[in-house]
Tab-separated table of C-alpha atoms and ligand atoms in Angstrom:
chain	number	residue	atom	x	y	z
A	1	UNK	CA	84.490	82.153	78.053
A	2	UNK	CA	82.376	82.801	75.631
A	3	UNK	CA	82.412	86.314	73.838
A	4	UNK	CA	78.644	87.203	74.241
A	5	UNK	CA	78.657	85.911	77.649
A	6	UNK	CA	82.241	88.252	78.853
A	7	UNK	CA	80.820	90.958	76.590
A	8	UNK	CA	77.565	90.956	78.913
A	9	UNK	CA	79.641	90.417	82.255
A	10	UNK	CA	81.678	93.415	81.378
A	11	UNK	CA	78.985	95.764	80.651
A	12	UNK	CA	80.816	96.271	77.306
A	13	UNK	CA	77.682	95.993	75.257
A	14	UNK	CA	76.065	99.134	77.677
A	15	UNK	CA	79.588	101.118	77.813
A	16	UNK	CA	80.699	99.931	74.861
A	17	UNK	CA	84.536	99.719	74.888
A	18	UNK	CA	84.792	96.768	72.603
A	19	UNK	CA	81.969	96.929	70.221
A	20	UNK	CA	80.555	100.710	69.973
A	21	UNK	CA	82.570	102.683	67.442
A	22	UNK	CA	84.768	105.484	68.247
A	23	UNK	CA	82.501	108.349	66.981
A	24	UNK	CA	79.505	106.726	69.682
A	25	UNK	CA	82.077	106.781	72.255
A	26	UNK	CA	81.959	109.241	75.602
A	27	UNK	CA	84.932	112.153	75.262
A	28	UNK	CA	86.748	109.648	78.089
A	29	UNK	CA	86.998	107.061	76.141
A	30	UNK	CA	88.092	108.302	72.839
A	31	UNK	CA	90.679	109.744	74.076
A	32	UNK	CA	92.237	106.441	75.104
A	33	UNK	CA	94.145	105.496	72.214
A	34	UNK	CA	94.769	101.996	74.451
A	35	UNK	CA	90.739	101.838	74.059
A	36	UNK	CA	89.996	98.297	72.812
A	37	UNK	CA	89.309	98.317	68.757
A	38	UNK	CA	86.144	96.136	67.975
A	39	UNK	CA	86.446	93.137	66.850
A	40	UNK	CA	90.066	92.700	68.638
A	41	UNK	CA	89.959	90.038	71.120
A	42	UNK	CA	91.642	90.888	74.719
A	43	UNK	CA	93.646	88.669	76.456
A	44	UNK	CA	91.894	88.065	80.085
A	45	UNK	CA	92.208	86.969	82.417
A	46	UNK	CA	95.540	87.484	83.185
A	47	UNK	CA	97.816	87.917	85.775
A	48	UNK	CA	101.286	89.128	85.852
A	49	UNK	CA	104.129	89.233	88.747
A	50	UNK	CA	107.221	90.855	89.416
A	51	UNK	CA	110.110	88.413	89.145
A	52	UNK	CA	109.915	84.560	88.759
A	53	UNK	CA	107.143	83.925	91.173
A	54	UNK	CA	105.255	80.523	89.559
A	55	UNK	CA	103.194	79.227	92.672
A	56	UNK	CA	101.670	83.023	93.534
A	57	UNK	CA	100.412	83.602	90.066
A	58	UNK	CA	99.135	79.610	89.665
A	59	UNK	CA	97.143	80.558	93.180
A	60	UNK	CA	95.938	84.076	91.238
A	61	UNK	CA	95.080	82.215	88.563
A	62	UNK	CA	92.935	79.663	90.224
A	63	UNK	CA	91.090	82.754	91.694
A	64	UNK	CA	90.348	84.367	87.753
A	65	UNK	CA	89.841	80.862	86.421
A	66	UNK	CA	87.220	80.613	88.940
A	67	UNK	CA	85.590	83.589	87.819
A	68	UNK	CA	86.959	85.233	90.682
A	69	UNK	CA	87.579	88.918	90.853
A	70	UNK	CA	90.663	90.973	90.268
A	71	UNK	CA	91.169	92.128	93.286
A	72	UNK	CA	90.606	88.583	95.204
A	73	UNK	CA	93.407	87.396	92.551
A	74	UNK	CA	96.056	89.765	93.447
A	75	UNK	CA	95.544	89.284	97.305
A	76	UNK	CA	95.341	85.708	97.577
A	77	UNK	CA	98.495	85.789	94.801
A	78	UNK	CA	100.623	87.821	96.792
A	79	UNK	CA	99.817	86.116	100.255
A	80	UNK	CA	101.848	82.902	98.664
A	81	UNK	CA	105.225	84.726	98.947
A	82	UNK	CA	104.446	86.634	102.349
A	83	UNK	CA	104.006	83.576	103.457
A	84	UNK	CA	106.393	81.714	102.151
A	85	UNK	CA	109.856	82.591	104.791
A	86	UNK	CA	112.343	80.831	101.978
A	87	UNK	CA	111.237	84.430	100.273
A	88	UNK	CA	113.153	86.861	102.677
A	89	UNK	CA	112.217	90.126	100.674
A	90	UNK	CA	108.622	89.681	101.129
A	91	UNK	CA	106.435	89.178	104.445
A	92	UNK	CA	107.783	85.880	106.813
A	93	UNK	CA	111.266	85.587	106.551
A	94	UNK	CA	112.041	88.885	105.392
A	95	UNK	CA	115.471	90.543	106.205
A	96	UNK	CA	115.416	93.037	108.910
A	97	UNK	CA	116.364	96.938	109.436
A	98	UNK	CA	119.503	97.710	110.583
A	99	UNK	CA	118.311	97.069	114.440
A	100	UNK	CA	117.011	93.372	113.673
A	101	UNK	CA	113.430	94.244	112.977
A	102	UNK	CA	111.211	93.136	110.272
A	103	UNK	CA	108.798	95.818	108.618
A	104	UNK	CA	106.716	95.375	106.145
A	105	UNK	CA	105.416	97.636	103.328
A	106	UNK	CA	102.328	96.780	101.530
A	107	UNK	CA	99.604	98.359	98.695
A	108	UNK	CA	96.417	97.296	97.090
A	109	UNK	CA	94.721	99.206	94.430
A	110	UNK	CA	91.167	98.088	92.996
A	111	UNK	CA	89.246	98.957	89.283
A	112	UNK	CA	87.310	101.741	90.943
A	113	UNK	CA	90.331	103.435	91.875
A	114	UNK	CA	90.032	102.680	95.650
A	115	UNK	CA	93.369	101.943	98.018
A	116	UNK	CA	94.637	100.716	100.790
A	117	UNK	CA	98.300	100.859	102.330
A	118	UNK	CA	100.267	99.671	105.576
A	119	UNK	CA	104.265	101.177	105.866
A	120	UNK	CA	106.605	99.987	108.262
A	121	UNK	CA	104.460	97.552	110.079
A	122	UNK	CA	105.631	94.660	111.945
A	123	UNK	CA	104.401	91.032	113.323
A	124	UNK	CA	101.392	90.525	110.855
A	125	UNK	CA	102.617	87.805	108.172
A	126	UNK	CA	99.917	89.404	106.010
A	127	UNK	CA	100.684	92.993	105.241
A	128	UNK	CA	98.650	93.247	102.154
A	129	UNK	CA	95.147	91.592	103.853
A	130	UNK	CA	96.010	94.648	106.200
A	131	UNK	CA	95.991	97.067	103.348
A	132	UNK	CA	92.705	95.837	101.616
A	133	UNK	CA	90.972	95.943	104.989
A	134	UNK	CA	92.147	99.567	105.107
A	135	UNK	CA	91.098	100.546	102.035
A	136	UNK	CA	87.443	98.564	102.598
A	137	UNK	CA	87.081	99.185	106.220
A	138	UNK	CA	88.570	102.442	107.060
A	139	UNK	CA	88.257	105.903	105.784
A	140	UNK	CA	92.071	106.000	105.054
A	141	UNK	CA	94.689	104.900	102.715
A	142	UNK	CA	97.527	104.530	104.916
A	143	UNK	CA	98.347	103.159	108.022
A	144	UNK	CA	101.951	103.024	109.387
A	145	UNK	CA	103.463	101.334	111.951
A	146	UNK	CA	102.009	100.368	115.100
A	147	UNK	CA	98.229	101.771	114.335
A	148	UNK	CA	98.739	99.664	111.207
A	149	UNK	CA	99.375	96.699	113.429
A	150	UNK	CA	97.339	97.082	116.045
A	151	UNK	CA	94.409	97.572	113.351
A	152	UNK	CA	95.690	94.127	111.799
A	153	UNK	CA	95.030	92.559	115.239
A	154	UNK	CA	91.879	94.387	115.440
A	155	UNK	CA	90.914	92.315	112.359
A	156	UNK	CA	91.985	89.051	113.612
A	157	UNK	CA	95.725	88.373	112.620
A	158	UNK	CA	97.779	86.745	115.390
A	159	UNK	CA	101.100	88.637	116.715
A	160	UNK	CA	103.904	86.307	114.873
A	161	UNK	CA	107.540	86.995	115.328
A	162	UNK	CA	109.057	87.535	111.233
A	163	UNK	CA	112.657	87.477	112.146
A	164	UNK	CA	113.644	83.363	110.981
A	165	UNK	CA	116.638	81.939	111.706
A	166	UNK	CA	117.976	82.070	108.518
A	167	UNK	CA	117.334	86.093	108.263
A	168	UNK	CA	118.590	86.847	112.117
A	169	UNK	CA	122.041	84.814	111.119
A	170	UNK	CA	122.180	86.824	108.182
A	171	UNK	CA	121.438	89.947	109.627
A	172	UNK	CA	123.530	89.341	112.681
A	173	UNK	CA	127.002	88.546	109.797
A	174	UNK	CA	126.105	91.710	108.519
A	175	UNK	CA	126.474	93.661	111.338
A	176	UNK	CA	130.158	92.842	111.443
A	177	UNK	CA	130.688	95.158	108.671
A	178	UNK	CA	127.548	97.118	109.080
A	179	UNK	CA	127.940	98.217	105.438
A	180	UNK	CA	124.717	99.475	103.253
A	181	UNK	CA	125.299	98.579	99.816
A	182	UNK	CA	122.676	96.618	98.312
A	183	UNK	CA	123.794	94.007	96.079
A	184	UNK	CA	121.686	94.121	92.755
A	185	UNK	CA	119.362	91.414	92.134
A	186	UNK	CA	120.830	89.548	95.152
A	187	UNK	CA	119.800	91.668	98.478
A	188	UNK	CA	116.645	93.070	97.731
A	189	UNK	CA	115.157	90.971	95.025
A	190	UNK	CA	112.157	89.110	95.088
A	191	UNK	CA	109.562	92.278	96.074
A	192	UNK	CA	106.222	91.128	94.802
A	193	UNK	CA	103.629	93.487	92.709
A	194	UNK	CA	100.989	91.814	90.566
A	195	UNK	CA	98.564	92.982	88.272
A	196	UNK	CA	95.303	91.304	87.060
A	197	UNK	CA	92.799	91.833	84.576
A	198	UNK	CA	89.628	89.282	85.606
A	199	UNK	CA	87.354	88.060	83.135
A	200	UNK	CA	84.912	91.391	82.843
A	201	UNK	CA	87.986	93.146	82.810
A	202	UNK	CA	88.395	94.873	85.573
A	203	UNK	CA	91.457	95.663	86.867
A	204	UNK	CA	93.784	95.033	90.198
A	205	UNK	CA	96.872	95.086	91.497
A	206	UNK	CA	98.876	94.589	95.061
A	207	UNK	CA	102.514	95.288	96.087
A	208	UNK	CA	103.807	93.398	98.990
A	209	UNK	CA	107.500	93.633	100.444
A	210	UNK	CA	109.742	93.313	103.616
A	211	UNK	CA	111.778	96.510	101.977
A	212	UNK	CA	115.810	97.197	101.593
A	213	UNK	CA	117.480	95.119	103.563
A	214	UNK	CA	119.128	96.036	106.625
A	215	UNK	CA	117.603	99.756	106.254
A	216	UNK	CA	117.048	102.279	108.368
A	217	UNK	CA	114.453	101.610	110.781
A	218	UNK	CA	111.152	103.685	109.881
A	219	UNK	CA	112.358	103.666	106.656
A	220	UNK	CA	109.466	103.120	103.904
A	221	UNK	CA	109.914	102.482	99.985
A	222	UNK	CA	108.019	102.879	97.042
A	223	UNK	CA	105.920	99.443	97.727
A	224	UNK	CA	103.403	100.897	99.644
A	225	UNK	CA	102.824	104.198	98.227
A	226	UNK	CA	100.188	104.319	95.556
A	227	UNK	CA	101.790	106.224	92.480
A	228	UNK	CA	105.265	104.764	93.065
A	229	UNK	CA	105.422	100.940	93.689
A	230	UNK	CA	102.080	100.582	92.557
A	231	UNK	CA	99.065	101.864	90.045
A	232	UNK	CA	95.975	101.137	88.552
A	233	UNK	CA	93.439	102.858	86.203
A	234	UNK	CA	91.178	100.087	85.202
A	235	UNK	CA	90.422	102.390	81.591
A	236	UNK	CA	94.200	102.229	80.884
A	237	UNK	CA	96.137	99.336	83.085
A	238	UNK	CA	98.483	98.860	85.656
A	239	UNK	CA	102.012	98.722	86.555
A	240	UNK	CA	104.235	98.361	89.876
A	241	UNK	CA	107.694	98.104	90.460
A	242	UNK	CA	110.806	96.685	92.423
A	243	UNK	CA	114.120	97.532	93.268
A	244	UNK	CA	115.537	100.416	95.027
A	245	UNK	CA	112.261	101.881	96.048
A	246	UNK	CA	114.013	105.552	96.962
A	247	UNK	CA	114.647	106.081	92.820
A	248	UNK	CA	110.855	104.712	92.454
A	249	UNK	CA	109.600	107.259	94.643
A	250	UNK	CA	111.527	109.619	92.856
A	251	UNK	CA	109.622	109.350	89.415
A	252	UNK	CA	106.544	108.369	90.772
A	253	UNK	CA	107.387	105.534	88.404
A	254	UNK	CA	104.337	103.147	88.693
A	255	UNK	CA	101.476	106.548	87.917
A	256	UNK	CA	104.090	107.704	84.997
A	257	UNK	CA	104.014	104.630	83.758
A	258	UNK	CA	100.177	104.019	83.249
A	259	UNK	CA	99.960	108.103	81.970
A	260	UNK	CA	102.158	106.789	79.375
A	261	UNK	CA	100.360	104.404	78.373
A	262	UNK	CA	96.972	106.589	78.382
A	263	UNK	CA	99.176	108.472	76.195
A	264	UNK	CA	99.340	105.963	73.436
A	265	UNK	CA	102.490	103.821	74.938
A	266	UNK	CA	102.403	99.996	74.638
A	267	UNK	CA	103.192	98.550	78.256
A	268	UNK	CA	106.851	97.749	76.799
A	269	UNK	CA	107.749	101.159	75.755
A	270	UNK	CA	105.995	102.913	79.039
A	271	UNK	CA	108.005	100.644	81.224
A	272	UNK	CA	111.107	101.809	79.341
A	273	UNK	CA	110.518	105.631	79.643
A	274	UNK	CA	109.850	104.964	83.385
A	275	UNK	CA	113.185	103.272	83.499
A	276	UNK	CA	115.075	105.755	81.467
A	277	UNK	CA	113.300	108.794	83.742
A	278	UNK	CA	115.386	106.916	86.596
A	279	UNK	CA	118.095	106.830	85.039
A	280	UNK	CA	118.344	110.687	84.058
A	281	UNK	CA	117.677	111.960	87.669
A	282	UNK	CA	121.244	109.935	88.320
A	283	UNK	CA	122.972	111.035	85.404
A	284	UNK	CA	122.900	107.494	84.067
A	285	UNK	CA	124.901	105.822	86.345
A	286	UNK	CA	123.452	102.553	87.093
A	287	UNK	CA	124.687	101.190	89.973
A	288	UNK	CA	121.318	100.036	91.278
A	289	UNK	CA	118.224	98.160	89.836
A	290	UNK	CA	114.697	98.976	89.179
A	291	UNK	CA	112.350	96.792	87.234
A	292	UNK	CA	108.885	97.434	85.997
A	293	UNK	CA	106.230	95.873	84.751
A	294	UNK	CA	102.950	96.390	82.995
A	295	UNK	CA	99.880	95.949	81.792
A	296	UNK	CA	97.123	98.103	79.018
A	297	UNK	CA	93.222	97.430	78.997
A	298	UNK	CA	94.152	94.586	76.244
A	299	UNK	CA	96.135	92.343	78.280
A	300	UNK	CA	99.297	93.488	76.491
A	301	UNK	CA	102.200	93.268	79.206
A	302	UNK	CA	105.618	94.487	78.810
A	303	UNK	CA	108.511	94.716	81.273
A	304	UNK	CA	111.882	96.849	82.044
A	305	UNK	CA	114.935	96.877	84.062
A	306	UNK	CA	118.162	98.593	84.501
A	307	UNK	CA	120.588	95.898	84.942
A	308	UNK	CA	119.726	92.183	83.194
A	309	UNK	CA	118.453	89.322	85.991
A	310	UNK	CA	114.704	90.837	86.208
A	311	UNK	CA	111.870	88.787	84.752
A	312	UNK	CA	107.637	88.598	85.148
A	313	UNK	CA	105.789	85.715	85.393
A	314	UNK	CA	102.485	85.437	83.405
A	315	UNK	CA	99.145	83.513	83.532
A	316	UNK	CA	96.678	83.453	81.099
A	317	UNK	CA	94.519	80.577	79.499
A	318	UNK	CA	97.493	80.025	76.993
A	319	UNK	CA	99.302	78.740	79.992
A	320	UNK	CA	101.834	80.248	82.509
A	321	UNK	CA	105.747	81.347	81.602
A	322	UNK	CA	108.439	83.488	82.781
A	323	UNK	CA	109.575	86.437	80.802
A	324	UNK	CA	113.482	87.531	80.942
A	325	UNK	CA	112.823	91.215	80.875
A	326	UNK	CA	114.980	93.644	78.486
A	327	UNK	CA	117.231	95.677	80.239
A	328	UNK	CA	119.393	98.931	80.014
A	329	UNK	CA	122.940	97.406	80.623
A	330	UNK	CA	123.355	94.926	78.281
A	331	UNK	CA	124.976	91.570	79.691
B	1	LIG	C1	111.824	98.872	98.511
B	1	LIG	N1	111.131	98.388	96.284
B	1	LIG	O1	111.529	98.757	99.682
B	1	LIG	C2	111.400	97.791	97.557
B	1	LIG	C3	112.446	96.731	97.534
B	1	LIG	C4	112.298	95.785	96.394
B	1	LIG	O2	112.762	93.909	95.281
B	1	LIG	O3	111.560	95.967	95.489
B	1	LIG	N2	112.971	94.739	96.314
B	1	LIG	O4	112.494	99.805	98.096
């Protein structure tokens, strides 16, 4: 896009973020030392995804390329893998609680600052359409369990039974020990939060999940709760989480994250304070993962983990890759 034509789309000539300098600038914005310098191109749009997730950005990226919004991006990303049942972390397909039921966790978070949220729901293969119609069409944030579903039939979605073959055979081997000990990267993997910036840079991002496996039932991570597995502040960026959501919660990892950076952290070094704040609450012992990933106002991204295996996918107009993300333990 041309520069004129995004700087007029994004209001910047009126507010001013990329061309009025500092001393013009409202209080708000100068004290954003992420606030975009003049003259420095951003990178948007963009979209970024937790783990190795090519065909849910390429469909998020067909949204922004399309001069689609942020927030359409993120949705219509993150519907790929719930419903996708090969993915059995996230939506169809996903492992069950301990008692053979899937439920599913879900957040969306828009530039304005407005959210939506479903916990513990079951039978709706769309968790996160659920949680945007909350946040548009309800005066809530959160709906959990069956209100939350019977508010997704309510909208339309058809009752559909989660539990595949593949997950109920799993689930029903695992009972033989009955054992809870999530196996990093391997058992829980594959959560999906994305972030996008769209081309008048607004900002979005959605968190979408079928939780631990095997958990208690009722039992809710950080996924769905705004702060934790997921945040957005579209005058500093965005960041959201996976792993053991408990340790998430915890830190309120995803909000600490984004403060850092409004504090004058790149997205790299936020996501490793967020990471290290984890580790600290459990003395440093590291026998679970977390990853992060995240996102400034420029399109910089950066990414963190505690054990190596985690990596984001990326999308801009440069093309699409996946990032190994740094980690604490070292391979
Ligand atoms: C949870 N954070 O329910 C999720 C699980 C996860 O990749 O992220 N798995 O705690």
């Amino acid at each position: 896009m041309k520069r004129r034509k995004f700087l007029k789309r994004s209001g910047a000539l009126t507010t001013g973020l990329a061309t009025v300098p500092l001393a013009a600038m409202p209080l708000s914005s100068q004290s954003l030392p992420n606030s975009l310098p003049s003259g420095d191109d951003p990178v948007r749009p963009i979209v970024i995804c937790t783990w190795d997730f090519g065909n849910a950005t390429a469909k998020a990226w067909e949204v922004l390329a399309n001069d689609g919004n942020a927030l359409d991006a993120v949705e219509q990303g993150v519907m790929i893998e719930e419903a996708d049942e090969d993915n059995q972390t996230v939506g169809m397909g996903g492992r069950p609680d301990r008692d053979g039921r899937v439920s599913l966790d879900a957040c969306i978070m828009d530039a304005k600052g407005n959210c939506g949220a479903v916990l513990a729901m079951e039978n709706i293969v769309h968790p996160i359409s659920v949680a945007r119609a909350v946040m548009e069409r309800t005066p809530h944030v959160m709906l959990a369990g069956k209100g939350a579903e019977r508010f997704g039939y309510e909208l339309g979605f058809k009752k559909t039974d989660l539990l595949t073959k593949k997950s109920k055979k799993e689930w029903v081997e695992w009972q033989k020990t009955a054992q809870y000990k999530p196996v990093i990267n391997i058992e829980n993997h594959d959560t999906i939060g994305m972030l996008a910036i769209d081309a008048t840079g607004d900002i979005s991002g959605a968190c979408t999940t079928s939780g631990m496996a095997y958990k208690m039932a009722g039992r809710v991570g950080d996924s769905p709760i705004i702060g934790a597995g997921l945040f957005v502040d579209n005058e500093v960026g965005a960041a959201t989480a996976t792993g053991v959501g408990e340790e998430v919660v915890r830190t309120v990892g995803s909000f600490l994250i984004v403060e850092l950076m409004r504090q004058g952290k790149s997205p790299q070094e936020a996501c490793e304070e967020g990471v290290r704040r984890i580790l600290k609450k459990n003395d440093d012992k590291a026998d679970f993962q977390i990853g992060f990933i995240a996102i400034n106002k420029k399109g910089d991204t950066g990414s963190y983990c505690i054990h190596p295996g985690f990596s984001y996918r990326s999308y801009t107009k440069e093309g699409h890759r996946n990032t190994p993300s740094d980690s604490y333990i070292k391979v």
